[in-house]
CSV table of C-alpha atoms in Angstrom, one decimal:
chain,number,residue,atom,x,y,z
A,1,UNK,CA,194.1,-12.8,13.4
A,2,UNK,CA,191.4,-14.9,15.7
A,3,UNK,CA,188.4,-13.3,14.1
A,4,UNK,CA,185.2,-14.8,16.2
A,5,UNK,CA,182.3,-14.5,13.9
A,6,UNK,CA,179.3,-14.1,14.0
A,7,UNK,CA,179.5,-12.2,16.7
A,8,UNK,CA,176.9,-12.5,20.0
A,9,UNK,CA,173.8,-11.5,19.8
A,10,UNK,CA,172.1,-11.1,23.5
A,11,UNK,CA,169.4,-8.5,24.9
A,12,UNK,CA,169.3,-6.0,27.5
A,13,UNK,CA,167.1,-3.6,29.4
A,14,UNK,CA,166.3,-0.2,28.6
A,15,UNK,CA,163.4,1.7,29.4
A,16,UNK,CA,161.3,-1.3,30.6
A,17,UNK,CA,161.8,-3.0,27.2
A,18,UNK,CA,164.1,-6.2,25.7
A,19,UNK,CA,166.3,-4.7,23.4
A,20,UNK,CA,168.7,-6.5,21.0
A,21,UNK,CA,172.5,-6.1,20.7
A,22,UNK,CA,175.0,-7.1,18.0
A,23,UNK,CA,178.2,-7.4,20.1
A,24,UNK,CA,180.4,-6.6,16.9
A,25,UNK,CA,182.8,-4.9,19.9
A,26,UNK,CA,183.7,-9.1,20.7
A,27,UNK,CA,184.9,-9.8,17.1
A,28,UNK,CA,188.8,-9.4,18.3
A,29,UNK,CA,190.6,-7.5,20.6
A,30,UNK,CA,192.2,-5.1,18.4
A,31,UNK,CA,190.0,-4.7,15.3
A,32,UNK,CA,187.3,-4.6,17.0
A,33,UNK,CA,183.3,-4.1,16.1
A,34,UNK,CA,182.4,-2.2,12.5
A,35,UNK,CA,186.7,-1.9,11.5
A,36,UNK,CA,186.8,-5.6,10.6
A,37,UNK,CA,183.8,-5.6,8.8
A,38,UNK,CA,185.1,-2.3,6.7
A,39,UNK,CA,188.5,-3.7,6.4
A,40,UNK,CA,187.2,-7.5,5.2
A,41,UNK,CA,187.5,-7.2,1.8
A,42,UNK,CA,190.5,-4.7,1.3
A,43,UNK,CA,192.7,-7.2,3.8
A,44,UNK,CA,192.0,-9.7,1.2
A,45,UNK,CA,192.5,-7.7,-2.0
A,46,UNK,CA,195.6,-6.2,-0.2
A,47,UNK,CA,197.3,-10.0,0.1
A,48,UNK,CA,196.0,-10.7,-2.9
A,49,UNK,CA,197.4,-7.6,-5.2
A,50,UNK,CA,200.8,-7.7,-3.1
A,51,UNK,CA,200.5,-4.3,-1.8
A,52,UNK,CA,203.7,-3.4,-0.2
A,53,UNK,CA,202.5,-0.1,1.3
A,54,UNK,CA,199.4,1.9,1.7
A,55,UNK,CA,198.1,5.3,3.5
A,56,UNK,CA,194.6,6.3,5.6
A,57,UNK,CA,193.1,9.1,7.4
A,58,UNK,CA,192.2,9.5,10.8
A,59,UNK,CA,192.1,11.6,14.0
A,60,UNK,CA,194.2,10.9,17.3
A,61,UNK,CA,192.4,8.4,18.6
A,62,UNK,CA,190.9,7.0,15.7
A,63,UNK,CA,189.3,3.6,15.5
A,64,UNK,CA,190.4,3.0,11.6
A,65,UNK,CA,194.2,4.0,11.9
A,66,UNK,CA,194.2,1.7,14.9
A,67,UNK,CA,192.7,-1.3,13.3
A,68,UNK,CA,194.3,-0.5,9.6
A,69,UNK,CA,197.6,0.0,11.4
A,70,UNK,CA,197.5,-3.7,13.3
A,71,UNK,CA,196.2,-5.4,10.4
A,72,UNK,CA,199.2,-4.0,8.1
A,73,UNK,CA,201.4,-5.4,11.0
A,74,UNK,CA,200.1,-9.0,10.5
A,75,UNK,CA,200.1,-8.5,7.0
A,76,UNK,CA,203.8,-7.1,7.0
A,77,UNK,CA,202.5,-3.9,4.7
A,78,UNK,CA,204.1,0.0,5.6
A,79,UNK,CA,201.4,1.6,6.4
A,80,UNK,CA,201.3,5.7,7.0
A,81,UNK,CA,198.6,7.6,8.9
A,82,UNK,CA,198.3,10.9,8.3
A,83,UNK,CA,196.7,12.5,11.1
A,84,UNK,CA,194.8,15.5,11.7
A,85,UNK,CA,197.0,16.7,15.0
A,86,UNK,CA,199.9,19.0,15.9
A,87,UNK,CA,203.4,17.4,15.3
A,88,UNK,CA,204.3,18.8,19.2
A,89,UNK,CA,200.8,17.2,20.4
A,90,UNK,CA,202.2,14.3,22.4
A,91,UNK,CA,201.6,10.8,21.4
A,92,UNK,CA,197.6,9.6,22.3
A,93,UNK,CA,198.0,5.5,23.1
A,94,UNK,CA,196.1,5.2,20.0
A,95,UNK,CA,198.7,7.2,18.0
A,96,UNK,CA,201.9,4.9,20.8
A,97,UNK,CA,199.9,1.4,19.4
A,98,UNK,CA,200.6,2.5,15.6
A,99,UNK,CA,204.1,3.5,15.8
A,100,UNK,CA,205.3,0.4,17.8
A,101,UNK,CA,203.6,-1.3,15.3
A,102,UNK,CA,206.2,0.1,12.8
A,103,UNK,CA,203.8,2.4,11.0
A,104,UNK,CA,204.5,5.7,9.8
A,105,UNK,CA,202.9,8.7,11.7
A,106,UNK,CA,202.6,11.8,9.7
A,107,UNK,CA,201.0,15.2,10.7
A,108,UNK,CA,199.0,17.4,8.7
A,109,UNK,CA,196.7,20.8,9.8
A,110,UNK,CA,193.1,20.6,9.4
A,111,UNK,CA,193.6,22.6,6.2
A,112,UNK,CA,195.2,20.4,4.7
A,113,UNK,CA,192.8,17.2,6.1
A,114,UNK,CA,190.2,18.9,4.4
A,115,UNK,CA,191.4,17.7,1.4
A,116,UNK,CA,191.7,14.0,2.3
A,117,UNK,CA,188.8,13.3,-0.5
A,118,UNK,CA,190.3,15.5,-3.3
A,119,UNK,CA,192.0,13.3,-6.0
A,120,UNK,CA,194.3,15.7,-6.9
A,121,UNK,CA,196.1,15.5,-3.3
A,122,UNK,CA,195.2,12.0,-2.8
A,123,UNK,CA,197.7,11.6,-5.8
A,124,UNK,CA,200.1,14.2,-4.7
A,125,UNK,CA,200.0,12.0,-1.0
A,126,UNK,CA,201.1,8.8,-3.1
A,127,UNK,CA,203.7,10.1,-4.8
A,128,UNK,CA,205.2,11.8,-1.4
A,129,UNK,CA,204.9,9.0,0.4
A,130,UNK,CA,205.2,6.5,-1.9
A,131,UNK,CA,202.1,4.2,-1.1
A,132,UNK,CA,200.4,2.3,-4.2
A,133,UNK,CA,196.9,2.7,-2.2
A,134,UNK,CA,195.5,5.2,-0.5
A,135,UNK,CA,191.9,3.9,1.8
A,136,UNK,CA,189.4,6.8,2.7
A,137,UNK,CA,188.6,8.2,6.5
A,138,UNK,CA,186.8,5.4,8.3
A,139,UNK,CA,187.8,2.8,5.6
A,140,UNK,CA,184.3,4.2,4.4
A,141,UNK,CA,184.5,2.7,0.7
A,142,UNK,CA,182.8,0.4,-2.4
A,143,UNK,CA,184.5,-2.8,-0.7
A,144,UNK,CA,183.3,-2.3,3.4
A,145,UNK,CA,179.6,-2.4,2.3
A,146,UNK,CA,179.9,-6.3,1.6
A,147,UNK,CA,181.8,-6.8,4.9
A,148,UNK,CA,179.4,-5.1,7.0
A,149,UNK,CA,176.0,-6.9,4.9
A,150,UNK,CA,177.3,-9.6,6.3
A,151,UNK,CA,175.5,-8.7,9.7
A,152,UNK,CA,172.1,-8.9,7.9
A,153,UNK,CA,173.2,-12.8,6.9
A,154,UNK,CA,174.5,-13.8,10.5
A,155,UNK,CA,171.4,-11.8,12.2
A,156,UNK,CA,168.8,-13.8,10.1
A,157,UNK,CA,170.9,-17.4,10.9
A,158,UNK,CA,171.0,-16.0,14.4
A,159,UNK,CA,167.3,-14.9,14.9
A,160,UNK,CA,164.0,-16.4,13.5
A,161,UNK,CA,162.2,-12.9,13.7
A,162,UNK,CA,162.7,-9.8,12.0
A,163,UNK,CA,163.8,-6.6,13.4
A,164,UNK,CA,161.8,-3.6,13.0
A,165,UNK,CA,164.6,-1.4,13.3
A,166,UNK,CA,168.2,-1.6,13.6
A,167,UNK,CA,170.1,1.3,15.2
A,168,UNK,CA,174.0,2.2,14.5
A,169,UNK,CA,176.1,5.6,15.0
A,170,UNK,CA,177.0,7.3,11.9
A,171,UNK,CA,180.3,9.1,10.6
A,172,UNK,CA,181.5,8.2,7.6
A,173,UNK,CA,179.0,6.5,6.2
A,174,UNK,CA,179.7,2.8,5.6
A,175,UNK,CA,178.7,1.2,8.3
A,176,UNK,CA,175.0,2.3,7.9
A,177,UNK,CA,175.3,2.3,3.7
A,178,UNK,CA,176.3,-1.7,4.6
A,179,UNK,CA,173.7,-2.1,6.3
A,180,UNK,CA,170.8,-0.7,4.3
A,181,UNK,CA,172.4,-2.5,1.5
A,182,UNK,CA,172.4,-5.4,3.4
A,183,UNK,CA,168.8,-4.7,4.1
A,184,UNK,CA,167.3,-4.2,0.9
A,185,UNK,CA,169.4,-7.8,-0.4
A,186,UNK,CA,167.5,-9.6,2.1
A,187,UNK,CA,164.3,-7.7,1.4
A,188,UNK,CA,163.7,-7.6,5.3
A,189,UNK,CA,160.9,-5.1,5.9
A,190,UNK,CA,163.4,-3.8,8.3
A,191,UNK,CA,164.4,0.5,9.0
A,192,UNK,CA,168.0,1.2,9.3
A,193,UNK,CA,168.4,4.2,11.6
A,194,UNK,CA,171.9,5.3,11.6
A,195,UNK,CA,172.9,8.0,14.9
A,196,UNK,CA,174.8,11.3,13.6
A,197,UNK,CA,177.6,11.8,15.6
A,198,UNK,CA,178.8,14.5,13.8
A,199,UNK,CA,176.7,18.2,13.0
A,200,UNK,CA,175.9,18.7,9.7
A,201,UNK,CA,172.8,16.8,8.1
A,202,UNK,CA,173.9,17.3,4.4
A,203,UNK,CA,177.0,16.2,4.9
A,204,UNK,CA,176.5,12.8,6.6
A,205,UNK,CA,173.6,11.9,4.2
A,206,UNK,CA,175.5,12.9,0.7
A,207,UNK,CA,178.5,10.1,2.2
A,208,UNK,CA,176.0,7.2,2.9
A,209,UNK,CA,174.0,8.0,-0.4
A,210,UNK,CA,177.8,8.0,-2.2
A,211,UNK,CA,178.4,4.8,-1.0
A,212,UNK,CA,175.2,2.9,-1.3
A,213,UNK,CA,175.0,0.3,-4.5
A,214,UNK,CA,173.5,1.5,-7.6
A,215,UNK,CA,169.9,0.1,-8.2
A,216,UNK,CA,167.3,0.9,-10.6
A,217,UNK,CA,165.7,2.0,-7.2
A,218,UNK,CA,165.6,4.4,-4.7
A,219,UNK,CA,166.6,3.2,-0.9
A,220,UNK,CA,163.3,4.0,1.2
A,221,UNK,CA,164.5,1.8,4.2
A,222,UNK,CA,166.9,4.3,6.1
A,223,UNK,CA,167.1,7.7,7.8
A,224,UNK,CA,169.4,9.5,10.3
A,225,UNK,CA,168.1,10.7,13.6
A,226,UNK,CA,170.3,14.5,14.0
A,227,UNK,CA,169.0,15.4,17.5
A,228,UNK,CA,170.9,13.1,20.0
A,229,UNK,CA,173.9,14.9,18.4
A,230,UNK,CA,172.7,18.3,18.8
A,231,UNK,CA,172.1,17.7,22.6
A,232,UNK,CA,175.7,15.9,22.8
A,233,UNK,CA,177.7,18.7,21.5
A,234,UNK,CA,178.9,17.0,18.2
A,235,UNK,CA,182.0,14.8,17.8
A,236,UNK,CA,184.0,13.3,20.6
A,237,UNK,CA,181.9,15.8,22.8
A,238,UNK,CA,179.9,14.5,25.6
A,239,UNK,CA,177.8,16.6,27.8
A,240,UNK,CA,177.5,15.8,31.8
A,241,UNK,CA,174.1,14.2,30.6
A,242,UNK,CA,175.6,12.1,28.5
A,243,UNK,CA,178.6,10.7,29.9
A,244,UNK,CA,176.7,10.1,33.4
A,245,UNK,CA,174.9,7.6,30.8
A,246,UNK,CA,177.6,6.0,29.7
A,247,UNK,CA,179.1,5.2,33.0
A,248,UNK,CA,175.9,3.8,34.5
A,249,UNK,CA,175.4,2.0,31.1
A,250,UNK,CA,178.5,0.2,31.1
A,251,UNK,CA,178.2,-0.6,34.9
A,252,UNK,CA,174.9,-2.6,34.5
A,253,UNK,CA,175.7,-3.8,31.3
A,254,UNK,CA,178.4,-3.7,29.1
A,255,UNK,CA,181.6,-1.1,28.1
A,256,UNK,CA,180.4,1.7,25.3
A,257,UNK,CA,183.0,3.7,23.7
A,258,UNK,CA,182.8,7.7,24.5
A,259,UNK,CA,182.5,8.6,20.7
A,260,UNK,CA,180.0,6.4,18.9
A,261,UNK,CA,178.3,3.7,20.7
A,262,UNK,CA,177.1,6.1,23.6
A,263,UNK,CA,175.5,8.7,21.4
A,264,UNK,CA,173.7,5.8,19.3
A,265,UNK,CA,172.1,3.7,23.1
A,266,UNK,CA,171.6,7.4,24.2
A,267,UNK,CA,169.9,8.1,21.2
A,268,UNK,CA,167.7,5.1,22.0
A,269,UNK,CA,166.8,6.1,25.2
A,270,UNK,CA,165.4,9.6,24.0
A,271,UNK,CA,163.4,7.6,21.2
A,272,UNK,CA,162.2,5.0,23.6
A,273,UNK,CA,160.9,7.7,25.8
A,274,UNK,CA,159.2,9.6,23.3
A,275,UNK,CA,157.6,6.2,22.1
A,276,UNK,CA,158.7,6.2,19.2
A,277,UNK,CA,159.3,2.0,18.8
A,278,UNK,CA,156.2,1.1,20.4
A,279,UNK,CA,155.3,-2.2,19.6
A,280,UNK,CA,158.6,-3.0,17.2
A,281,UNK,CA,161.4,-5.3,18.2
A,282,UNK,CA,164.6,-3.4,18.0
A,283,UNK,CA,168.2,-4.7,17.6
A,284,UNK,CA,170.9,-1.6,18.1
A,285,UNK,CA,174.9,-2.2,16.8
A,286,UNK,CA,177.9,-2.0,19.6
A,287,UNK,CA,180.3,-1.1,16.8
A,288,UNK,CA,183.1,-1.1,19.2
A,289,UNK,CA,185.9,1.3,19.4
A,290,UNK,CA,186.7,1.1,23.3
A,291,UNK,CA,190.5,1.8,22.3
A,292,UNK,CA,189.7,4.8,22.3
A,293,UNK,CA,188.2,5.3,25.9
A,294,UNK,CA,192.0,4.9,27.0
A,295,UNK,CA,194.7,7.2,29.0
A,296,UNK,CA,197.4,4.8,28.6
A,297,UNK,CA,198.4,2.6,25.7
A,298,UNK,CA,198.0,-1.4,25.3
């Protein structure tokens, strides 16, 4: 699947300060940024097992139906997305990529994607669609937090010093619980801030506490910062403010997507303005996701 890892690691400007930028967006063209590093080790359990079909989660213009959807294409498994749309919406190109892939689309009502973590339905969804696996929203589970510790391994082969901080948007959970894992493994001295994207402070730290390793100990080297999701309106909602950011970002620098990665540099803006990394080398994630800035399928 031309994987390129590790992927870059280059600086930019923000604020009159050099900040640092995993370029996880540059891993591959299609599974792109924090979806290869959640998908990993399933791909390879997948091929190993023999799994001839499997199900996921996933909005419209989802980032983890996309990737999960091309990687059962290489892999030749059925794979079937239930989304969380009308069945009269039409098509999104993120929705056109997985069915000319030769996946299988299938429409449920937010009542009934509320129940996408009950294992009573999750059970009931195997047995109607007859899948042998069925991977979480986000691909948020046990086996992504080894794929995405292995940014803490490339970062330290790639860069003599340690971070202070290191920044990345938050949703579902894994991508930061991989990280803080990764973290602690090292035992860098290092805070892992993850960006809410989504409203709701008790909901976002219950699924990165669910998926982080069991230790003897408590994990004392992360937080979330809530209130660059407040201003933005919540998920996939960008206010004037902030996509006039996102623009002028990826004009003078490089492409963010509208849903993660410009809430999380926003974020940093507001908390290099109110000083808050004064002094501290900071590295933020580009977890990619620009599939789904598109109006027209690839």
């Amino acid at each position: 699947m031309s994987i390129q890892l590790p992927s870059p690691l280059e600086t930019f400007q923000m604020e009159g300060r050099d900040i640092w930028c995993k370029r996880d967006d540059l891993i591959h063209p299609v599974i792109s940024g924090n979806k290869w590093r959640k998908l990993k080790a399933t791909a390879y359990w997948l091929v190993k097992e023999n799994i001839p079909a499997l199900a996921s989660f996933g909005g419209a213009y989802s980032n983890h139906l996309h990737a999960l959807a091309y990687v059962c294409k290489v892999l030749n498994i059925q794979f079937h997305a239930v989304v969380r749309a009308h069945p009269q919406s039409p098509l999104t190109p993120t929705l056109s990529d997985i069915k000319n892939w030769g996946s299988r689309i299938h429409f449920v009502s937010r009542d009934e994607y509320r129940l996408r973590n009950d294992e009573a339905y999750i059970e009931q969804l195997k047995q109607e669609l007859q899948v042998d696996y069925v991977i979480p929203e986000g691909g948020s589970n046990e086996a992504c937090i080894h794929g995405v510790e292995d940014i803490i391994e490339e970062l330290n082969k790639q860069h003599t010093q340690v971070f202070d901080y290191i920044l990345a948007p938050v949703a579902s959970g894994g991508t930061l619980a991989g990280l803080i894992s990764g973290v602690r493994k090292a035992k860098l001295a290092t805070q892992v801030l993850g960006i809410a994207v989504l409203k709701g402070k008790a909901y976002l730290t219950d699924s990165v506490e669910s998926l982080l390793p069991n230790t003897d100990a408590s994990y004392h080297n992360w937080e979330i910062f809530y209130e660059a999701s407040v201003v933005c309106g919540g998920y996939a909602k960008l206010s004037k403010e902030l996509e006039a950011f996102g623009e002028q970002f990826s004009k003078t620098h490089f492409t963010l997507d509208r849903v993660y990665n410009t809430k999380s540099f926003f974020a940093l803006k507001m908390l290099l303005q109110q000083a808050r990394f004064r002094n501290k080398k900071i590295l933020i994630l580009q977890t990619g996701g620009l599939q789904g800035n598109r109006k027209t399928a690839l």
